C-alpha cells in the first residue's frame, strides 16, 4: 500500500464521485480513516451540483438565436461594405454596443447637466468640432431608440446631415475632415441598408406593407442623395475622390435594396454559385485584348467576350441581386479605375459590382485604387453592369520585384522564375461560402518584414489573428528571394492575409543577400540561404523536395552557411520547421530517414485526441500500425521532437514523436504506450487500484 | 448532438463541419452552433453570477463577440472550439465585473482555517443565493473551476484547455476551492 496524502485522497474521491464512478460508500471503504473529511467534501460536491442554475428554456434559446442571426446578417452586410464608423455603429442591437452607447449617452447627459448648453453645442457642432463625435453618438442613440421599421428612414436622415456637412465644408478644410464625413455617410447608408435587409428576412416577422414603406423611404432618400452628390460633383468639383466614391456607394446600395417579397440573402448566395468565378482567373484563360483607355462616355475600357449591350450604367429600377448569374454572359474588361466605392468601382466609365454577397468567392488581387489599371472577370447584367468574379489590380509604377514576376492575369509571360499566378482556392463550393473570399498566389518574395511580405506585387499580411493563430509556414525558410505559394483570405479593404505559406523553392544563389526571415538570426554575418546539399543552386519547385539544410537548434554554430536562428530566442529557433539534410550531411544536422520528412523540436503546447501542437503548429497523430510512432507519453510542456510529413493540402502529419531534442540519426520509437483508463490518476493510484 | 465527442464520431464530425461553416459566417451553421453551446455558456455564466437576467445578457454578448472573432478562429476540433468559446465567456464575465465593480468584500466573521475540527458543525448549502455567497470567497480561477466542474460536469482536461493550464494545476485549484468552501461552511461548536 503506497502512502497517500489527505489531499490526494480527497481529490481522488471527489473526482471519482463527481464522475459517478465511486459512491460515498466506495470512498469510505477505501479510506475509512478519512471518513469525516470525505463525507463532508462529497456533501459539498452534492450541494455545488444541486444548486446549479436551471438551463435555458426553449423560448430563451430561440430568442437568443434570432437576435444573433439578425446581428450576423448586419455584420456580414456591414463587413463587406467596408463599414467605417467601426464598432460604434456596426453592432447596433447588441448588448455590448448598446452599453457603450449608453455609456457615451450617459457621459453626454453629464455634460448636459453640467453645462446646459453643451448638448445644443453638440448638436450644432460641425465635423471639425471636438463635440462632433458626441453628436454622432447622440444621433445613433436617436436611431437606436426608434422602432425597427423607422430605422432605414432615420439612417438616411443622418446620412443627409453628412451630405449637408460635406456641401457646407469650407474649401481648404483638412482632407481628413471630408474623409471622415464620407466614412460616416457610408456607415449610415450601409446601416440603413442592413436594417432593410433584416426587415426583409422572413424570421423578422415584419408585415409586407411595413417593409414596403421602409423600403420606399430608403430608396427615395437615397436617390435624392445620389442626385445631390452628382450635382455637387459637377458644380463644386471639390473632394472629388470622396464624392465619386459616395456616388458609387449610392448606386450600389440602390441595387442592393431587397425586393418584395423579401428574399433572404443567404438564399441568394446559395443559388449564385456561378462557374463564372473561374472566368479569366486561371492562367490559361482567354487572353484579353488590351484597351485601358476608355473614356467617360459610359463605355467600358475593353470587352473581350460576349458582352451585354451598352447602356446607361446607372440603374433606375434598382434590381435585386439576381440569383442566376450563371445564365448571364461572361466578360472580361481591362481598364483604369476612375472611381472606387466599397462594393463597386467604375472602370473607364463602366460600373463594376464587387460584392461578396453576390459572389462570395470573389477574388481580389492587389489593391485597386483610383488611377490603377485593373482586369475584371465577371458576368454582365442586362443593364450593362458587370458583376465581378475576379479583379486583379496591376501595380502603378515600377515593379519592386527583382525579377519580372508581375504577370497580367491572362498574359502569361515566360520568366526564369515561376510567374506569379492567381488561382482560386480549390473547390468551388468552399470558395463560394459566404464571407469566404480567398486568394491563392505563387511568386517570389521580394520584401519581408515580421508582419508582412511582398510576393510579386502583392502585399500580404503575415500577422497572426487576434486569437494568436500564426500563419502556417512550411516547406522551408521564408526569406527574400524564396518562391512561395500563399493561400489566405481577402478581408475588407482588400487586405490580403496569409493563412498558409509554402516555400516551394529557396532563393537562387547570390540573390538578395541582405534580407532574412523575420525571426531568423545571422550567425556568421552572411545570410545567404544555402541550397540543399544536393542542390546545384537551381530552385526546385517541388514543395516536397529538400529545401535547405538547417541545423538543429541545439548546435547552431556548427553550420555556417545557413541562416541560424537566434540562439537566445528559443521559440524562434524551434518555431520554423526545417527540412532535414541528407544522411551524409554534417553530424550536427538532423538526418532524416526519408528526404521529404521534416522535424521540429519544441514544447508541447496542446494535445488533442489526434493532434499535437508545437510552436503554434498542429501535427496530426495517426493511429494504427502504420500511424505515428510514439516514443514518449505526451504531456503539456514537454520538449519533444516531431518528425513529420507535409501533405499536399498543407496538413502536417507526425511520423514519429520522441522526447527532447533529437540527437540520434533516427528516432528509436518505442511502442505506443496505452493510455490507462484511469489516466487522470497518479501512478501510485493506478498501482493502488490494481492491487485493490 | 454531442459536443464533447462522447456521443459518436459521426456526430462529432457533423459538429466539426457545422463549426467550419460557422467560421465562414454561414447563418444556419451559426444558429446551430448557438443552439449547441449557448445552454452551456448560459449555465456557466449563471453559476458565476447568480443572476439569470445578467446571464441572458452576457450570453448574448459572448456570442456577439464570437461572431466577430470567428473569422479568425481556425477550427481543428470540437474540444478546441469549446475551449475557445468558454475563454470568451470568461473574459466577458471578467469585463462585466471590472465595469460594475461588483467586488463583494469578504465577511469579516469568516475565518478560514487550514484544518477543520472533527467536532465542528458543517452547514449544507441550502440554495443558489447561499451558493453565490460562498463562491465570492474563492479566487476567480477557483470559482471558474467549480462552475465548470459542477455546473457542466467538465473533465479536468476540458477545464485545463479552457484555462490554459495543466490538469494537475486544475486539480489543485479544485482542491483548494473545496477546502476553502468547507472551511467557510464549518461552524465551531458552541462553547
Tab-separated table of N, CA, C and O in Angstrom, chain A residues 146-224:
chain	number	residue	atom	x	y	z
A	146	UNK	N	-35.576	54.120	-31.980
A	146	UNK	CA	-36.742	54.127	-32.872
A	146	UNK	C	-37.199	52.705	-33.169
A	146	UNK	O	-36.419	51.761	-33.067
A	147	UNK	N	-38.465	52.538	-33.561
A	147	UNK	CA	-38.932	51.211	-33.993
A	147	UNK	C	-38.133	50.744	-35.211
A	147	UNK	O	-37.656	51.568	-35.996
A	148	UNK	N	-38.036	49.459	-35.336
A	148	UNK	CA	-37.182	48.862	-36.371
A	148	UNK	C	-37.552	49.382	-37.770
A	148	UNK	O	-36.679	49.721	-38.559
A	149	UNK	N	-38.831	49.451	-38.041
A	149	UNK	CA	-39.253	49.834	-39.387
A	149	UNK	C	-38.939	51.303	-39.696
A	149	UNK	O	-38.896	51.709	-40.856
A	150	UNK	N	-38.737	52.096	-38.653
A	150	UNK	CA	-38.434	53.505	-38.842
A	150	UNK	C	-36.954	53.743	-39.129
A	150	UNK	O	-36.553	54.802	-39.607
A	151	UNK	N	-36.158	52.756	-38.774
A	151	UNK	CA	-34.709	52.985	-38.783
A	151	UNK	C	-34.115	53.312	-40.156
A	151	UNK	O	-33.277	54.193	-40.262
A	152	UNK	N	-34.536	52.611	-41.219
A	152	UNK	CA	-33.941	52.961	-42.511
A	152	UNK	C	-34.103	54.439	-42.848
A	152	UNK	O	-33.168	55.093	-43.314
A	153	UNK	N	-35.304	54.955	-42.579
A	153	UNK	CA	-35.540	56.365	-42.889
A	153	UNK	C	-34.659	57.257	-42.021
A	153	UNK	O	-34.057	58.236	-42.487
A	154	UNK	N	-34.557	56.902	-40.728
A	154	UNK	CA	-33.749	57.720	-39.830
A	154	UNK	C	-32.264	57.667	-40.191
A	154	UNK	O	-31.556	58.668	-40.119
A	155	UNK	N	-31.825	56.489	-40.584
A	155	UNK	CA	-30.423	56.394	-41.012
A	155	UNK	C	-30.167	57.329	-42.186
A	155	UNK	O	-29.134	57.979	-42.274
A	156	UNK	N	-31.127	57.363	-43.098
A	156	UNK	CA	-30.938	58.229	-44.257
A	156	UNK	C	-30.989	59.696	-43.855
A	156	UNK	O	-30.336	60.535	-44.460
A	157	UNK	N	-31.768	59.982	-42.827
A	157	UNK	CA	-31.803	61.358	-42.325
A	157	UNK	C	-30.417	61.756	-41.799
A	157	UNK	O	-29.938	62.853	-42.058
A	158	UNK	N	-29.822	60.831	-41.050
A	158	UNK	CA	-28.489	61.102	-40.510
A	158	UNK	C	-27.461	61.194	-41.642
A	158	UNK	O	-26.557	62.010	-41.621
A	159	UNK	N	-27.654	60.343	-42.649
A	159	UNK	CA	-26.737	60.391	-43.792
A	159	UNK	C	-26.873	61.739	-44.510
A	159	UNK	O	-25.892	62.322	-44.960
A	160	UNK	N	-28.115	62.221	-44.564
A	160	UNK	CA	-28.338	63.505	-45.238
A	160	UNK	C	-27.604	64.638	-44.514
A	160	UNK	O	-27.087	65.557	-45.138
A	161	UNK	N	-27.554	64.533	-43.200
A	161	UNK	CA	-26.806	65.550	-42.456
A	161	UNK	C	-25.339	65.533	-42.855
A	161	UNK	O	-24.684	66.563	-42.894
A	162	UNK	N	-24.841	64.344	-43.112
A	162	UNK	CA	-23.433	64.260	-43.528
A	162	UNK	C	-23.257	64.935	-44.899
A	162	UNK	O	-22.252	65.586	-45.154
A	163	UNK	N	-24.277	64.744	-45.737
A	163	UNK	CA	-24.209	65.409	-47.049
A	163	UNK	C	-24.193	66.921	-46.876
A	163	UNK	O	-23.428	67.630	-47.529
A	164	UNK	N	-25.059	67.392	-45.988
A	164	UNK	CA	-25.084	68.837	-45.711
A	164	UNK	C	-23.702	69.309	-45.260
A	164	UNK	O	-23.213	70.349	-45.684
A	165	UNK	N	-23.133	68.517	-44.374
A	165	UNK	CA	-21.816	68.904	-43.845
A	165	UNK	C	-20.777	68.954	-44.957
A	165	UNK	O	-19.941	69.850	-45.000
A	166	UNK	N	-20.862	67.979	-45.848
A	166	UNK	CA	-19.883	67.940	-46.936
A	166	UNK	C	-20.072	69.146	-47.852
A	166	UNK	O	-19.107	69.784	-48.280
A	167	UNK	N	-21.335	69.462	-48.138
A	167	UNK	CA	-21.594	70.593	-49.031
A	167	UNK	C	-21.169	71.915	-48.394
A	167	UNK	O	-20.744	72.823	-49.080
A	168	UNK	N	-21.330	71.974	-47.076
A	168	UNK	CA	-21.011	73.227	-46.396
A	168	UNK	C	-19.564	73.311	-45.935
A	168	UNK	O	-19.179	74.305	-45.324
A	169	UNK	N	-18.848	72.282	-46.185
A	169	UNK	CA	-17.468	72.274	-45.712
A	169	UNK	C	-16.686	73.375	-46.426
A	169	UNK	O	-16.739	73.492	-47.650
A	170	UNK	N	-15.993	74.134	-45.625
A	170	UNK	CA	-15.240	75.252	-46.204
A	170	UNK	C	-14.139	74.710	-47.112
A	170	UNK	O	-13.536	73.679	-46.829
A	171	UNK	N	-13.935	75.402	-48.186
A	171	UNK	CA	-12.855	74.988	-49.076
A	171	UNK	C	-11.542	75.135	-48.333
A	171	UNK	O	-11.333	76.082	-47.594
A	172	UNK	N	-10.699	74.182	-48.542
A	172	UNK	CA	-9.415	74.214	-47.851
A	172	UNK	C	-9.443	73.505	-46.515
A	172	UNK	O	-8.452	73.517	-45.784
A	173	UNK	N	-10.582	72.920	-46.196
A	173	UNK	CA	-10.635	72.147	-44.947
A	173	UNK	C	-9.712	70.935	-45.076
A	173	UNK	O	-9.416	70.478	-46.187
A	174	UNK	N	-9.274	70.462	-43.940
A	174	UNK	CA	-8.327	69.339	-43.956
A	174	UNK	C	-8.955	68.142	-44.656
A	174	UNK	O	-10.147	67.872	-44.477
A	175	UNK	N	-8.177	67.427	-45.452
A	175	UNK	CA	-8.737	66.269	-46.171
A	175	UNK	C	-9.314	65.225	-45.228
A	175	UNK	O	-10.259	64.530	-45.572
A	176	UNK	N	-8.724	65.136	-44.018
A	176	UNK	CA	-9.245	64.136	-43.074
A	176	UNK	C	-10.705	64.404	-42.741
A	176	UNK	O	-11.489	63.481	-42.485
A	177	UNK	N	-11.051	65.693	-42.730
A	177	UNK	CA	-12.425	66.031	-42.340
A	177	UNK	C	-13.401	65.530	-43.400
A	177	UNK	O	-14.412	64.903	-43.083
A	178	UNK	N	-13.081	65.783	-44.667
A	178	UNK	CA	-14.005	65.328	-45.717
A	178	UNK	C	-14.056	63.808	-45.751
A	178	UNK	O	-15.103	63.208	-45.989
A	179	UNK	N	-12.913	63.197	-45.484
A	179	UNK	CA	-12.910	61.725	-45.464
A	179	UNK	C	-13.758	61.196	-44.311
A	179	UNK	O	-14.485	60.211	-44.445
A	180	UNK	N	-13.651	61.883	-43.177
A	180	UNK	CA	-14.425	61.456	-42.011
A	180	UNK	C	-15.932	61.550	-42.304
A	180	UNK	O	-16.703	60.637	-42.000
A	181	UNK	N	-16.311	62.651	-42.907
A	181	UNK	CA	-17.729	62.811	-43.238
A	181	UNK	C	-18.169	61.699	-44.191
A	181	UNK	O	-19.230	61.097	-44.022
A	182	UNK	N	-17.327	61.444	-45.177
A	182	UNK	CA	-17.682	60.414	-46.162
A	182	UNK	C	-17.825	59.057	-45.502
A	182	UNK	O	-18.746	58.299	-45.804
A	183	UNK	N	-16.920	58.772	-44.611
A	183	UNK	CA	-16.993	57.469	-43.929
A	183	UNK	C	-18.292	57.363	-43.133
A	183	UNK	O	-18.964	56.335	-43.135
A	184	UNK	N	-18.629	58.444	-42.466
A	184	UNK	CA	-19.846	58.405	-41.659
A	184	UNK	C	-21.090	58.311	-42.533
A	184	UNK	O	-22.065	57.638	-42.191
A	185	UNK	N	-21.034	58.993	-43.667
A	185	UNK	CA	-22.152	58.878	-44.607
A	185	UNK	C	-22.300	57.421	-45.042
A	185	UNK	O	-23.401	56.846	-45.013
A	186	UNK	N	-21.192	56.857	-45.421
A	186	UNK	CA	-21.160	55.452	-45.841
A	186	UNK	C	-21.759	54.560	-44.752
A	186	UNK	O	-22.597	53.686	-45.009
A	187	UNK	N	-21.341	54.816	-43.514
A	187	UNK	CA	-21.806	53.967	-42.410
A	187	UNK	C	-23.314	54.067	-42.219
A	187	UNK	O	-23.996	53.053	-42.026
A	188	UNK	N	-23.851	55.274	-42.299
A	188	UNK	CA	-25.298	55.426	-42.098
A	188	UNK	C	-26.085	54.789	-43.241
A	188	UNK	O	-27.091	54.114	-43.009
A	189	UNK	N	-25.613	55.015	-44.458
A	189	UNK	CA	-26.311	54.411	-45.606
A	189	UNK	C	-26.265	52.883	-45.503
A	189	UNK	O	-27.267	52.196	-45.716
A	190	UNK	N	-25.098	52.377	-45.143
A	190	UNK	CA	-24.956	50.917	-45.040
A	190	UNK	C	-25.805	50.363	-43.902
A	190	UNK	O	-26.390	49.289	-44.023
A	191	UNK	N	-25.859	51.094	-42.802
A	191	UNK	CA	-26.691	50.633	-41.679
A	191	UNK	C	-28.160	50.594	-42.087
A	191	UNK	O	-28.891	49.667	-41.730
A	192	UNK	N	-28.560	51.619	-42.826
A	192	UNK	CA	-29.944	51.649	-43.292
A	192	UNK	C	-30.240	50.455	-44.177
A	192	UNK	O	-31.273	49.785	-44.041
A	193	UNK	N	-29.305	50.167	-45.063
A	193	UNK	CA	-29.493	49.027	-45.965
A	193	UNK	C	-29.527	47.717	-45.184
A	193	UNK	O	-30.377	46.854	-45.435
A	194	UNK	N	-28.611	47.606	-44.219
A	194	UNK	CA	-28.559	46.368	-43.425
A	194	UNK	C	-29.862	46.187	-42.646
A	194	UNK	O	-30.385	45.069	-42.528
A	195	UNK	N	-30.398	47.281	-42.144
A	195	UNK	CA	-31.661	47.177	-41.411
A	195	UNK	C	-32.784	46.740	-42.341
A	195	UNK	O	-33.629	45.916	-41.988
A	196	UNK	N	-32.777	47.317	-43.541
A	196	UNK	CA	-33.793	46.907	-44.521
A	196	UNK	C	-33.684	45.421	-44.814
A	196	UNK	O	-34.695	44.718	-44.925
A	197	UNK	N	-32.453	44.962	-44.931
A	197	UNK	CA	-32.277	43.537	-45.214
A	197	UNK	C	-32.747	42.686	-44.042
A	197	UNK	O	-33.303	41.605	-44.232
A	198	UNK	N	-32.530	43.196	-42.850
A	198	UNK	CA	-33.075	42.499	-41.674
A	198	UNK	C	-34.594	42.421	-41.756
A	198	UNK	O	-35.202	41.392	-41.509
A	199	UNK	N	-35.170	43.573	-42.089
A	199	UNK	CA	-36.637	43.627	-42.144
A	199	UNK	C	-37.173	42.673	-43.197
A	199	UNK	O	-38.268	42.131	-43.066
A	200	UNK	N	-36.389	42.492	-44.244
A	200	UNK	CA	-36.863	41.625	-45.328
A	200	UNK	C	-36.750	40.152	-44.972
A	200	UNK	O	-37.320	39.306	-45.635
A	201	UNK	N	-35.976	39.884	-43.927
A	201	UNK	CA	-35.786	38.496	-43.546
A	201	UNK	C	-37.105	37.914	-43.041
A	201	UNK	O	-37.821	38.553	-42.279
A	202	UNK	N	-37.372	36.713	-43.466
A	202	UNK	CA	-38.666	36.105	-43.144
A	202	UNK	C	-38.878	35.985	-41.644
A	202	UNK	O	-39.976	36.169	-41.133
A	203	UNK	N	-37.786	35.692	-40.913
A	203	UNK	CA	-37.980	35.441	-39.487
A	203	UNK	C	-38.096	36.715	-38.667
A	203	UNK	O	-38.184	36.670	-37.449
A	204	UNK	N	-38.039	37.876	-39.310
A	204	UNK	CA	-38.264	39.110	-38.564
A	204	UNK	C	-39.751	39.359	-38.359
A	204	UNK	O	-40.152	40.158	-37.523
A	205	UNK	N	-40.549	38.717	-39.173
A	205	UNK	CA	-41.996	38.822	-38.997
A	205	UNK	C	-42.563	40.201	-39.270
A	205	UNK	O	-43.582	40.586	-38.708
A	206	UNK	N	-41.898	40.969	-40.138
A	206	UNK	CA	-42.404	42.308	-40.447
A	206	UNK	C	-43.445	42.206	-41.549
A	206	UNK	O	-43.238	41.493	-42.539
A	207	UNK	N	-44.527	42.917	-41.351
A	207	UNK	CA	-45.589	42.867	-42.351
A	207	UNK	C	-45.097	43.477	-43.652
A	207	UNK	O	-44.295	44.417	-43.655
A	208	UNK	N	-45.594	42.941	-44.757
A	208	UNK	CA	-45.135	43.386	-46.068
A	208	UNK	C	-45.371	44.895	-46.280
A	208	UNK	O	-44.488	45.599	-46.755
A	209	UNK	N	-46.540	45.441	-45.910
A	209	UNK	CA	-46.731	46.882	-46.120
A	209	UNK	C	-45.736	47.720	-45.318
A	209	UNK	O	-45.267	48.754	-45.791
A	210	UNK	N	-45.411	47.249	-44.119
A	210	UNK	CA	-44.455	47.992	-43.295
A	210	UNK	C	-43.089	47.977	-43.968
A	210	UNK	O	-42.409	49.001	-44.084
A	211	UNK	N	-42.711	46.809	-44.430
A	211	UNK	CA	-41.434	46.697	-45.114
A	211	UNK	C	-41.424	47.577	-46.368
A	211	UNK	O	-40.452	48.275	-46.666
A	212	UNK	N	-42.538	47.550	-47.092
A	212	UNK	CA	-42.615	48.330	-48.334
A	212	UNK	C	-42.447	49.818	-48.051
A	212	UNK	O	-41.764	50.536	-48.788
A	213	UNK	N	-43.032	50.273	-46.955
A	213	UNK	CA	-42.930	51.695	-46.617
A	213	UNK	C	-41.486	52.048	-46.260
A	213	UNK	O	-40.952	53.079	-46.696
A	214	UNK	N	-40.860	51.195	-45.493
A	214	UNK	CA	-39.464	51.446	-45.119
A	214	UNK	C	-38.585	51.470	-46.358
A	214	UNK	O	-37.710	52.314	-46.516
A	215	UNK	N	-38.843	50.512	-47.216
A	215	UNK	CA	-38.039	50.399	-48.426
A	215	UNK	C	-38.218	51.642	-49.300
A	215	UNK	O	-37.245	52.177	-49.841
A	216	UNK	N	-39.478	52.092	-49.421
A	216	UNK	CA	-39.753	53.262	-50.253
A	216	UNK	C	-39.034	54.489	-49.709
A	216	UNK	O	-38.397	55.239	-50.441
A	217	UNK	N	-39.133	54.684	-48.379
A	217	UNK	CA	-38.463	55.825	-47.759
A	217	UNK	C	-36.965	55.803	-48.044
A	217	UNK	O	-36.357	56.808	-48.395
A	218	UNK	N	-36.406	54.629	-47.867
A	218	UNK	CA	-34.961	54.499	-48.048
A	218	UNK	C	-34.561	54.811	-49.497
A	218	UNK	O	-33.637	55.563	-49.770
A	219	UNK	N	-35.324	54.207	-50.418
A	219	UNK	CA	-34.989	54.405	-51.834
A	219	UNK	C	-35.129	55.870	-52.248
A	219	UNK	O	-34.263	56.408	-52.934
A	220	UNK	N	-36.209	56.486	-51.791
A	220	UNK	CA	-36.428	57.892	-52.170
A	220	UNK	C	-35.278	58.758	-51.681
A	220	UNK	O	-34.738	59.587	-52.412
A	221	UNK	N	-34.931	58.552	-50.421
A	221	UNK	CA	-33.852	59.348	-49.846
A	221	UNK	C	-32.544	59.106	-50.589
A	221	UNK	O	-31.806	60.043	-50.895
A	222	UNK	N	-32.290	57.846	-50.867
A	222	UNK	CA	-31.010	57.514	-51.477
A	222	UNK	C	-30.922	58.068	-52.896
A	222	UNK	O	-29.867	58.566	-53.324
A	223	UNK	N	-32.018	57.993	-53.631
A	223	UNK	CA	-31.999	58.549	-54.987
A	223	UNK	C	-31.784	60.058	-54.927
A	223	UNK	O	-31.037	60.631	-55.722
A	224	UNK	N	-32.426	60.663	-53.965
A	224	UNK	CA	-32.247	62.094	-53.765
A	224	UNK	C	-30.786	62.409	-53.452
A	224	UNK	O	-30.200	63.344	-53.990
